[in-house]
Amino acid sequence: MNYLVFAEVISIDEITEETEDASNILNKCIYFKAETFGDKTQSNNNTLINAKQIINSTDKNIVQVSPGDKVVLLPMDDEFLFQYYYRFDKIVILGIIFAGFIILLGGIKGIKTIISLAATCLSIFFVFIPSIGRGYNIYFSSCIICLYIIVTTFAIIYGYNRKSAAAAFSCLTGAAISVTVTFLMDKWMLLTGYINDETYMLGNIFGIDNLDVKAIIFSMITIGALGAIMDVSMSIASSLYEIKLNNISTTPGALLKSGFSIGKDMMGTMTNTLILAYIGSSLIVVLIYAGSDYSLLSLLNKEELIFEFLQSLIGSLSLLLTIPITTVICSVSFRDKNPKGRELKE
């Protein structure tokens, strides 16, 4: 097996041009020296190697390497061939800036937010995804991971109190709605789960003969909707908690009215946010089909686009139903009166 090698370009040795006889494509070959780095499994770290980059006339956006660039190379028989640029270090820098702003604006709660985000990412990449590879039930695993994310996020950021409990319970209810609607639509629409070429490859990648692709689609919809549901539930719970905190005589009916009013204001922007996020992520797919010879009706019935519609609509529906659920739960949970008028009874 050939392992990819990380290296930094030191110098450009030669640039040549040659034409492939079979296809008459002009290839530009850049020969360069690079110093390897970063992979402890390789024995040739911090050594100079000779490498080559090939840019043909059909490549529109490939940038020629230059000294100082970090690249990923594929070892061949007697040389290393350029594959793509090493970009992870730039993402790390952007991530550090992102974390810095969270801490700057949020203080202690910002630090808790980063810890919660790390716990969420670790649970998905080191628990949920490996569970798929081991052949565990994907439906069950995705539900458990959603439960874990809800509990740990609210517990780490907001602590164990009435506000976080109300928001968490509302979020669980919203997630349950998403799960239910996804199941119903799957049965009703007779989905296969094979929405693109990558889904056909999953079984071979994981070494599973009968991988349940529909269950993975279920997980994508459920986990994708969870973030918006959590946002809405905590926003309403926090707003109603502050109303009660600053006016302890506020009645459950008044909280209910305020909650619905807040929810109406959130409804338009949050739904737009969710819809636009899914449209933006699937824009290339839409453009490919839109530029083809499909009729509009045929285009709208492609399962790949149907999946995008499902993500958008199920996520938005779950979000909308979470608003009244959270409002009712909070109006009941925050009904106690405290004579001091300063804090709610926990």
mmCIF file of C-alpha atoms in Angstrom:
data_model
loop_
_atom_site.group_PDB
_atom_site.id
_atom_site.type_symbol
_atom_site.label_atom_id
_atom_site.label_comp_id
_atom_site.label_asym_id
_atom_site.label_seq_id
_atom_site.Cartn_x
_atom_site.Cartn_y
_atom_site.Cartn_z
ATOM 1 C CA MET A 1 0.000 0.000 0.000
ATOM 2 C CA ASN A 2 1.329 3.461 -0.945
ATOM 3 C CA TYR A 3 1.076 5.972 1.902
ATOM 4 C CA LEU A 4 0.663 9.650 1.152
ATOM 5 C CA VAL A 5 3.600 11.824 2.170
ATOM 6 C CA PHE A 6 3.418 15.378 3.514
ATOM 7 C CA ALA A 7 6.159 17.725 2.322
ATOM 8 C CA GLU A 8 7.133 21.371 1.910
ATOM 9 C CA VAL A 9 8.376 22.567 -1.468
ATOM 10 C CA ILE A 10 12.002 23.745 -1.268
ATOM 11 C CA SER A 11 12.834 24.624 -4.862
ATOM 12 C CA ILE A 12 11.613 24.268 -8.438
ATOM 13 C CA ASP A 13 14.099 22.304 -10.554
ATOM 14 C CA GLU A 14 12.549 22.191 -14.032
ATOM 15 C CA ILE A 15 9.353 22.940 -15.931
ATOM 16 C CA THR A 16 8.593 21.053 -19.152
ATOM 17 C CA GLU A 17 5.672 20.672 -21.515
ATOM 18 C CA GLU A 18 4.729 17.495 -23.330
ATOM 19 C CA THR A 19 1.753 16.251 -25.327
ATOM 20 C CA GLU A 20 -0.015 12.948 -24.735
ATOM 21 C CA ASP A 21 -0.287 11.191 -28.102
ATOM 22 C CA ALA A 22 -3.536 9.367 -27.375
ATOM 23 C CA SER A 23 -5.583 12.330 -26.184
ATOM 24 C CA ASN A 24 -3.556 15.236 -27.576
ATOM 25 C CA ILE A 25 -3.642 16.896 -24.150
ATOM 26 C CA LEU A 26 -0.796 19.260 -23.319
ATOM 27 C CA ASN A 27 0.787 18.422 -19.964
ATOM 28 C CA LYS A 28 2.877 20.874 -17.985
ATOM 29 C CA CYS A 29 5.321 19.019 -15.713
ATOM 30 C CA ILE A 30 6.878 20.809 -12.744
ATOM 31 C CA TYR A 31 9.816 18.999 -11.145
ATOM 32 C CA PHE A 32 10.654 20.150 -7.625
ATOM 33 C CA LYS A 33 12.470 19.267 -4.400
ATOM 34 C CA ALA A 34 10.530 18.984 -1.165
ATOM 35 C CA GLU A 35 11.257 18.228 2.485
ATOM 36 C CA THR A 36 8.966 15.722 4.182
ATOM 37 C CA PHE A 37 7.275 16.391 7.515
ATOM 38 C CA GLY A 38 4.429 15.460 9.783
ATOM 39 C CA ASP A 39 3.862 11.700 9.495
ATOM 40 C CA LYS A 40 5.506 9.702 12.276
ATOM 41 C CA THR A 41 4.732 6.431 10.479
ATOM 42 C CA GLN A 42 7.151 7.324 7.685
ATOM 43 C CA SER A 43 10.882 6.755 7.948
ATOM 44 C CA ASN A 44 11.849 9.553 5.568
ATOM 45 C CA ASN A 45 10.784 12.543 7.671
ATOM 46 C CA ASN A 46 12.814 15.741 7.238
ATOM 47 C CA THR A 47 14.548 14.415 4.141
ATOM 48 C CA LEU A 48 14.725 15.922 0.672
ATOM 49 C CA ILE A 49 12.847 14.116 -2.077
ATOM 50 C CA ASN A 50 12.263 14.710 -5.770
ATOM 51 C CA ALA A 51 8.645 15.193 -6.798
ATOM 52 C CA LYS A 52 6.586 16.111 -9.839
ATOM 53 C CA GLN A 53 3.369 18.002 -10.464
ATOM 54 C CA ILE A 54 1.437 17.457 -13.697
ATOM 55 C CA ILE A 55 -0.990 20.125 -14.889
ATOM 56 C CA ASN A 56 -2.831 19.391 -18.116
ATOM 57 C CA SER A 57 -4.739 21.805 -20.307
ATOM 58 C CA THR A 58 -8.087 20.582 -18.947
ATOM 59 C CA ASP A 59 -7.218 21.595 -15.369
ATOM 60 C CA LYS A 60 -8.843 24.977 -14.826
ATOM 61 C CA ASN A 61 -8.073 25.789 -11.209
ATOM 62 C CA ILE A 62 -4.880 23.852 -10.414
ATOM 63 C CA VAL A 63 -2.217 26.212 -9.058
ATOM 64 C CA GLN A 64 1.432 25.520 -9.838
ATOM 65 C CA VAL A 65 3.537 24.709 -6.793
ATOM 66 C CA SER A 66 6.054 27.249 -5.547
ATOM 67 C CA PRO A 67 8.717 27.264 -2.803
ATOM 68 C CA GLY A 68 7.149 27.299 0.650
ATOM 69 C CA ASP A 69 3.975 25.474 -0.358
ATOM 70 C CA LYS A 70 2.966 22.447 1.699
ATOM 71 C CA VAL A 71 1.798 19.547 -0.445
ATOM 72 C CA VAL A 72 0.603 15.945 -0.250
ATOM 73 C CA LEU A 73 2.534 13.493 -2.438
ATOM 74 C CA LEU A 74 1.942 9.934 -3.622
ATOM 75 C CA PRO A 75 5.052 7.694 -3.715
ATOM 76 C CA MET A 76 5.523 6.103 -7.137
ATOM 77 C CA ASP A 77 8.263 3.763 -8.400
ATOM 78 C CA ASP A 78 11.100 6.272 -8.546
ATOM 79 C CA GLU A 79 9.477 9.611 -7.683
ATOM 80 C CA PHE A 80 6.725 11.322 -5.726
ATOM 81 C CA LEU A 81 3.674 12.613 -7.558
ATOM 82 C CA PHE A 82 1.765 15.726 -6.437
ATOM 83 C CA GLN A 83 -1.796 14.954 -5.288
ATOM 84 C CA TYR A 84 -3.113 18.117 -3.655
ATOM 85 C CA TYR A 85 -2.107 20.939 -1.353
ATOM 86 C CA TYR A 86 -1.763 20.442 2.405
ATOM 87 C CA ARG A 87 -4.465 22.693 3.886
ATOM 88 C CA PHE A 88 -5.162 21.389 7.373
ATOM 89 C CA ASP A 89 -2.816 23.880 9.052
ATOM 90 C CA LYS A 90 -4.901 26.752 7.644
ATOM 91 C CA ILE A 91 -8.070 25.190 9.016
ATOM 92 C CA VAL A 92 -6.391 24.875 12.418
ATOM 93 C CA ILE A 93 -5.552 28.593 12.370
ATOM 94 C CA LEU A 94 -9.133 29.492 11.471
ATOM 95 C CA GLY A 95 -10.375 27.149 14.202
ATOM 96 C CA ILE A 96 -8.121 28.847 16.769
ATOM 97 C CA ILE A 97 -9.469 32.261 15.715
ATOM 98 C CA PHE A 98 -13.021 30.898 16.000
ATOM 99 C CA ALA A 99 -12.329 29.505 19.488
ATOM 100 C CA GLY A 100 -10.670 32.779 20.504
ATOM 101 C CA PHE A 101 -13.734 34.813 19.593
ATOM 102 C CA ILE A 102 -15.990 32.373 21.455
ATOM 103 C CA ILE A 103 -13.872 32.758 24.604
ATOM 104 C CA LEU A 104 -13.570 36.530 24.150
ATOM 105 C CA LEU A 105 -17.315 37.026 23.811
ATOM 106 C CA GLY A 106 -18.496 34.239 26.100
ATOM 107 C CA GLY A 107 -15.924 34.115 28.886
ATOM 108 C CA ILE A 108 -16.360 31.012 31.045
ATOM 109 C CA LYS A 109 -19.439 30.011 29.074
ATOM 110 C CA GLY A 110 -17.358 30.325 25.904
ATOM 111 C CA ILE A 111 -14.839 27.838 27.285
ATOM 112 C CA LYS A 112 -17.704 25.499 28.158
ATOM 113 C CA THR A 113 -19.027 25.903 24.614
ATOM 114 C CA ILE A 114 -15.694 24.769 23.162
ATOM 115 C CA ILE A 115 -15.614 21.774 25.525
ATOM 116 C CA SER A 116 -19.167 20.885 24.498
ATOM 117 C CA LEU A 117 -18.295 21.222 20.808
ATOM 118 C CA ALA A 118 -15.267 18.983 21.283
ATOM 119 C CA ALA A 119 -17.395 16.380 23.056
ATOM 120 C CA THR A 120 -19.915 16.462 20.196
ATOM 121 C CA CYS A 121 -17.271 16.043 17.483
ATOM 122 C CA LEU A 122 -15.473 13.283 19.374
ATOM 123 C CA SER A 123 -18.720 11.371 19.902
ATOM 124 C CA ILE A 124 -19.501 11.452 16.178
ATOM 125 C CA PHE A 125 -16.023 10.663 14.837
ATOM 126 C CA PHE A 126 -14.871 8.205 17.508
ATOM 127 C CA VAL A 127 -18.141 6.552 18.582
ATOM 128 C CA PHE A 128 -20.894 6.916 15.988
ATOM 129 C CA ILE A 129 -18.852 6.394 12.813
ATOM 130 C CA PRO A 130 -16.881 3.409 14.231
ATOM 131 C CA SER A 131 -20.202 1.869 15.349
ATOM 132 C CA ILE A 132 -21.318 1.858 11.705
ATOM 133 C CA GLY A 133 -18.118 0.090 10.699
ATOM 134 C CA ARG A 134 -18.667 -2.561 13.376
ATOM 135 C CA GLY A 135 -22.137 -3.309 12.046
ATOM 136 C CA TYR A 136 -24.193 -1.958 14.949
ATOM 137 C CA ASN A 137 -27.794 -0.885 14.368
ATOM 138 C CA ILE A 138 -27.487 2.567 12.772
ATOM 139 C CA TYR A 139 -30.958 3.733 13.791
ATOM 140 C CA PHE A 140 -30.266 2.949 17.437
ATOM 141 C CA SER A 141 -26.749 4.410 17.312
ATOM 142 C CA SER A 142 -27.910 7.703 15.803
ATOM 143 C CA CYS A 143 -30.652 8.073 18.426
ATOM 144 C CA ILE A 144 -28.181 7.378 21.238
ATOM 145 C CA ILE A 145 -25.655 9.863 19.850
ATOM 146 C CA CYS A 146 -28.362 12.532 19.583
ATOM 147 C CA LEU A 147 -29.380 11.879 23.194
ATOM 148 C CA TYR A 148 -25.741 12.121 24.283
ATOM 149 C CA ILE A 149 -25.216 15.400 22.402
ATOM 150 C CA ILE A 150 -28.339 16.968 23.931
ATOM 151 C CA VAL A 151 -27.533 15.936 27.501
ATOM 152 C CA THR A 152 -23.824 16.793 27.429
ATOM 153 C CA THR A 153 -24.288 20.111 25.611
ATOM 154 C CA PHE A 154 -26.895 21.472 27.996
ATOM 155 C CA ALA A 155 -25.156 20.035 31.058
ATOM 156 C CA ILE A 156 -21.705 21.396 30.187
ATOM 157 C CA ILE A 157 -22.771 24.851 28.995
ATOM 158 C CA TYR A 158 -25.754 25.602 31.227
ATOM 159 C CA GLY A 159 -25.389 23.169 34.136
ATOM 160 C CA TYR A 160 -28.069 21.100 35.827
ATOM 161 C CA ASN A 161 -30.926 23.507 36.489
ATOM 162 C CA ARG A 162 -34.528 24.116 35.599
ATOM 163 C CA LYS A 163 -33.738 26.180 32.496
ATOM 164 C CA SER A 164 -31.415 23.591 30.939
ATOM 165 C CA ALA A 165 -33.767 20.755 31.913
ATOM 166 C CA ALA A 166 -36.714 22.451 30.210
ATOM 167 C CA ALA A 167 -34.668 23.168 27.090
ATOM 168 C CA ALA A 168 -33.233 19.638 26.983
ATOM 169 C CA PHE A 169 -36.640 18.004 27.343
ATOM 170 C CA SER A 170 -38.034 20.267 24.609
ATOM 171 C CA CYS A 171 -35.098 19.397 22.408
ATOM 172 C CA LEU A 172 -35.641 15.672 22.948
ATOM 173 C CA THR A 173 -39.278 16.098 21.958
ATOM 174 C CA GLY A 174 -38.293 17.994 18.813
ATOM 175 C CA ALA A 175 -35.739 15.327 17.928
ATOM 176 C CA ALA A 176 -38.382 12.635 18.445
ATOM 177 C CA ILE A 177 -40.637 14.486 15.993
ATOM 178 C CA SER A 178 -37.798 14.533 13.454
ATOM 179 C CA VAL A 179 -37.244 10.780 13.905
ATOM 180 C CA THR A 180 -40.958 10.014 13.534
ATOM 181 C CA VAL A 181 -41.476 12.144 10.430
ATOM 182 C CA THR A 182 -38.344 10.694 8.805
ATOM 183 C CA PHE A 183 -39.597 7.140 9.370
ATOM 184 C CA LEU A 184 -43.031 7.976 7.981
ATOM 185 C CA MET A 185 -41.646 9.720 4.894
ATOM 186 C CA ASP A 186 -39.254 6.829 4.262
ATOM 187 C CA LYS A 187 -42.145 4.360 4.168
ATOM 188 C CA TRP A 188 -44.425 6.679 2.237
ATOM 189 C CA MET A 189 -41.925 7.717 -0.448
ATOM 190 C CA LEU A 190 -40.286 4.273 -0.888
ATOM 191 C CA LEU A 191 -36.775 5.675 -0.629
ATOM 192 C CA THR A 192 -33.751 3.511 -1.511
ATOM 193 C CA GLY A 193 -31.093 5.605 0.244
ATOM 194 C CA TYR A 194 -28.778 5.580 -2.784
ATOM 195 C CA ILE A 195 -28.708 9.305 -3.421
ATOM 196 C CA ASN A 196 -25.288 9.577 -5.110
ATOM 197 C CA ASP A 197 -22.220 7.586 -6.179
ATOM 198 C CA GLU A 198 -20.685 7.768 -2.699
ATOM 199 C CA THR A 199 -23.559 5.851 -1.115
ATOM 200 C CA TYR A 200 -22.843 2.925 -3.445
ATOM 201 C CA MET A 201 -19.245 2.852 -2.183
ATOM 202 C CA LEU A 202 -20.045 2.777 1.542
ATOM 203 C CA GLY A 203 -20.574 -0.974 1.778
ATOM 204 C CA ASN A 204 -17.192 -1.710 0.190
ATOM 205 C CA ILE A 205 -15.415 0.907 2.299
ATOM 206 C CA PHE A 206 -16.737 -0.512 5.573
ATOM 207 C CA GLY A 207 -16.540 -4.104 4.350
ATOM 208 C CA ILE A 208 -20.249 -4.678 5.034
ATOM 209 C CA ASP A 209 -22.208 -6.605 2.410
ATOM 210 C CA ASN A 210 -25.696 -5.403 3.307
ATOM 211 C CA LEU A 211 -25.040 -1.957 4.723
ATOM 212 C CA ASP A 212 -28.334 -0.217 5.537
ATOM 213 C CA VAL A 213 -27.898 2.934 3.472
ATOM 214 C CA LYS A 214 -31.392 4.165 4.349
ATOM 215 C CA ALA A 215 -30.392 4.160 8.018
ATOM 216 C CA ILE A 216 -27.440 6.417 7.207
ATOM 217 C CA ILE A 217 -29.783 8.801 5.380
ATOM 218 C CA PHE A 218 -31.993 8.708 8.485
ATOM 219 C CA SER A 219 -28.982 9.663 10.605
ATOM 220 C CA MET A 220 -28.058 12.525 8.283
ATOM 221 C CA ILE A 221 -31.527 14.033 8.558
ATOM 222 C CA THR A 222 -31.832 13.521 12.325
ATOM 223 C CA ILE A 223 -28.381 14.789 13.292
ATOM 224 C CA GLY A 224 -28.651 17.636 10.776
ATOM 225 C CA ALA A 225 -31.893 18.888 12.326
ATOM 226 C CA LEU A 226 -30.638 18.551 15.892
ATOM 227 C CA GLY A 227 -28.516 21.721 15.879
ATOM 228 C CA ALA A 228 -31.418 23.987 14.894
ATOM 229 C CA ILE A 229 -33.738 22.279 17.393
ATOM 230 C CA MET A 230 -31.244 22.820 20.219
ATOM 231 C CA ASP A 231 -30.816 26.455 19.232
ATOM 232 C CA VAL A 232 -34.539 27.183 19.252
ATOM 233 C CA SER A 233 -35.278 25.322 22.475
ATOM 234 C CA MET A 234 -32.545 27.066 24.472
ATOM 235 C CA SER A 235 -33.281 30.505 22.969
ATOM 236 C CA ILE A 236 -36.917 30.337 24.052
ATOM 237 C CA ALA A 237 -36.114 28.755 27.420
ATOM 238 C CA SER A 238 -33.476 31.396 28.158
ATOM 239 C CA SER A 239 -35.781 34.257 27.139
ATOM 240 C CA LEU A 240 -38.673 33.038 29.273
ATOM 241 C CA TYR A 241 -36.342 32.358 32.203
ATOM 242 C CA GLU A 242 -35.065 35.936 32.072
ATOM 243 C CA ILE A 243 -38.619 37.280 31.902
ATOM 244 C CA LYS A 244 -39.550 35.292 35.000
ATOM 245 C CA LEU A 245 -36.298 36.184 36.750
ATOM 246 C CA ASN A 246 -36.803 39.922 36.274
ATOM 247 C CA ASN A 247 -40.525 39.839 37.080
ATOM 248 C CA ILE A 248 -41.168 36.989 39.471
ATOM 249 C CA SER A 249 -44.928 37.670 39.489
ATOM 250 C CA THR A 250 -45.245 36.822 35.798
ATOM 251 C CA THR A 251 -47.961 34.195 35.444
ATOM 252 C CA PRO A 252 -47.690 31.001 33.379
ATOM 253 C CA GLY A 253 -50.263 32.470 30.986
ATOM 254 C CA ALA A 254 -48.120 35.571 30.464
ATOM 255 C CA LEU A 255 -45.043 33.392 29.910
ATOM 256 C CA LEU A 256 -47.004 31.327 27.419
ATOM 257 C CA LYS A 257 -48.012 34.442 25.504
ATOM 258 C CA SER A 258 -44.467 35.804 25.551
ATOM 259 C CA GLY A 259 -43.071 32.472 24.419
ATOM 260 C CA PHE A 260 -45.353 32.312 21.392
ATOM 261 C CA SER A 261 -44.495 35.914 20.527
ATOM 262 C CA ILE A 262 -40.756 35.186 20.740
ATOM 263 C CA GLY A 263 -41.250 32.005 18.735
ATOM 264 C CA LYS A 264 -43.035 33.868 15.946
ATOM 265 C CA ASP A 265 -40.115 36.276 15.646
ATOM 266 C CA MET A 266 -37.632 33.398 15.540
ATOM 267 C CA MET A 267 -39.681 31.313 13.139
ATOM 268 C CA GLY A 268 -38.935 33.193 9.929
ATOM 269 C CA THR A 269 -35.199 33.673 10.367
ATOM 270 C CA MET A 270 -34.494 30.207 11.764
ATOM 271 C CA THR A 271 -36.465 28.483 9.002
ATOM 272 C CA ASN A 272 -34.655 30.568 6.397
ATOM 273 C CA THR A 273 -31.340 29.715 8.029
ATOM 274 C CA LEU A 274 -32.038 25.996 7.836
ATOM 275 C CA ILE A 275 -33.390 26.051 4.285
ATOM 276 C CA LEU A 276 -30.542 28.230 2.993
ATOM 277 C CA ALA A 277 -27.945 26.015 4.678
ATOM 278 C CA TYR A 278 -29.248 22.928 2.890
ATOM 279 C CA ILE A 279 -29.645 24.750 -0.434
ATOM 280 C CA GLY A 280 -26.096 26.059 -0.187
ATOM 281 C CA SER A 281 -24.665 22.615 0.579
ATOM 282 C CA SER A 282 -26.480 21.013 -2.370
ATOM 283 C CA LEU A 283 -26.086 23.809 -4.917
ATOM 284 C CA ILE A 284 -23.605 21.909 -7.122
ATOM 285 C CA VAL A 285 -25.973 18.937 -7.339
ATOM 286 C CA VAL A 286 -28.857 21.229 -8.293
ATOM 287 C CA LEU A 287 -26.749 22.957 -10.956
ATOM 288 C CA ILE A 288 -25.667 19.626 -12.457
ATOM 289 C CA TYR A 289 -29.232 18.433 -12.846
ATOM 290 C CA ALA A 290 -30.535 21.855 -13.883
ATOM 291 C CA GLY A 291 -27.972 21.981 -16.689
ATOM 292 C CA SER A 292 -28.950 18.548 -17.977
ATOM 293 C CA ASP A 293 -31.797 17.528 -20.271
ATOM 294 C CA TYR A 294 -34.120 16.530 -17.431
ATOM 295 C CA SER A 295 -37.593 18.023 -17.454
ATOM 296 C CA LEU A 296 -38.552 20.002 -14.345
ATOM 297 C CA LEU A 297 -40.818 17.224 -13.071
ATOM 298 C CA SER A 298 -38.119 14.580 -13.643
ATOM 299 C CA LEU A 299 -35.594 16.812 -11.909
ATOM 300 C CA LEU A 300 -37.783 17.285 -8.859
ATOM 301 C CA ASN A 301 -38.277 13.511 -8.550
ATOM 302 C CA LYS A 302 -34.574 12.623 -8.470
ATOM 303 C CA GLU A 303 -33.917 10.924 -5.138
ATOM 304 C CA GLU A 304 -30.819 13.018 -4.547
ATOM 305 C CA LEU A 305 -32.892 16.199 -4.685
ATOM 306 C CA ILE A 306 -35.776 14.601 -2.791
ATOM 307 C CA PHE A 307 -33.311 13.927 0.021
ATOM 308 C CA GLU A 308 -32.333 17.605 0.120
ATOM 309 C CA PHE A 309 -36.018 18.575 0.256
ATOM 310 C CA LEU A 310 -36.565 16.092 3.072
ATOM 311 C CA GLN A 311 -33.653 17.469 5.085
ATOM 312 C CA SER A 312 -34.922 21.008 4.704
ATOM 313 C CA LEU A 313 -38.591 20.303 5.360
ATOM 314 C CA ILE A 314 -38.186 17.805 8.207
ATOM 315 C CA GLY A 315 -35.644 20.038 9.917
ATOM 316 C CA SER A 316 -37.891 23.079 9.545
ATOM 317 C CA LEU A 317 -41.005 21.185 10.673
ATOM 318 C CA SER A 318 -39.198 19.874 13.764
ATOM 319 C CA LEU A 319 -37.972 23.375 14.502
ATOM 320 C CA LEU A 320 -41.459 24.880 14.168
ATOM 321 C CA LEU A 321 -43.063 22.271 16.435
ATOM 322 C CA THR A 322 -40.292 22.703 19.002
ATOM 323 C CA ILE A 323 -41.341 26.344 19.514
ATOM 324 C CA PRO A 324 -44.780 25.672 21.093
ATOM 325 C CA ILE A 325 -43.463 22.600 22.920
ATOM 326 C CA THR A 326 -40.671 24.612 24.561
ATOM 327 C CA THR A 327 -43.040 27.457 25.374
ATOM 328 C CA VAL A 328 -45.521 25.172 27.132
ATOM 329 C CA ILE A 329 -42.834 23.290 29.070
ATOM 330 C CA CYS A 330 -41.145 26.509 30.222
ATOM 331 C CA SER A 331 -44.398 28.204 31.230
ATOM 332 C CA VAL A 332 -45.144 25.212 33.466
ATOM 333 C CA SER A 333 -41.588 24.770 34.765
ATOM 334 C CA PHE A 334 -41.076 28.455 35.655
ATOM 335 C CA ARG A 335 -44.397 28.917 37.447
ATOM 336 C CA ASP A 336 -42.964 29.091 41.029
ATOM 337 C CA LYS A 337 -42.864 32.399 42.875
ATOM 338 C CA ASN A 338 -39.934 33.433 45.029
ATOM 339 C CA PRO A 339 -40.644 36.094 47.691
ATOM 340 C CA LYS A 340 -37.187 37.578 47.293
ATOM 341 C CA GLY A 341 -37.898 38.233 43.622
ATOM 342 C CA ARG A 342 -34.300 37.613 42.662
ATOM 343 C CA GLU A 343 -33.998 34.035 41.531
ATOM 344 C CA LEU A 344 -36.168 31.130 40.608
ATOM 345 C CA LYS A 345 -36.521 28.192 42.929
ATOM 346 C CA GLU A 346 -34.437 25.304 41.601
#
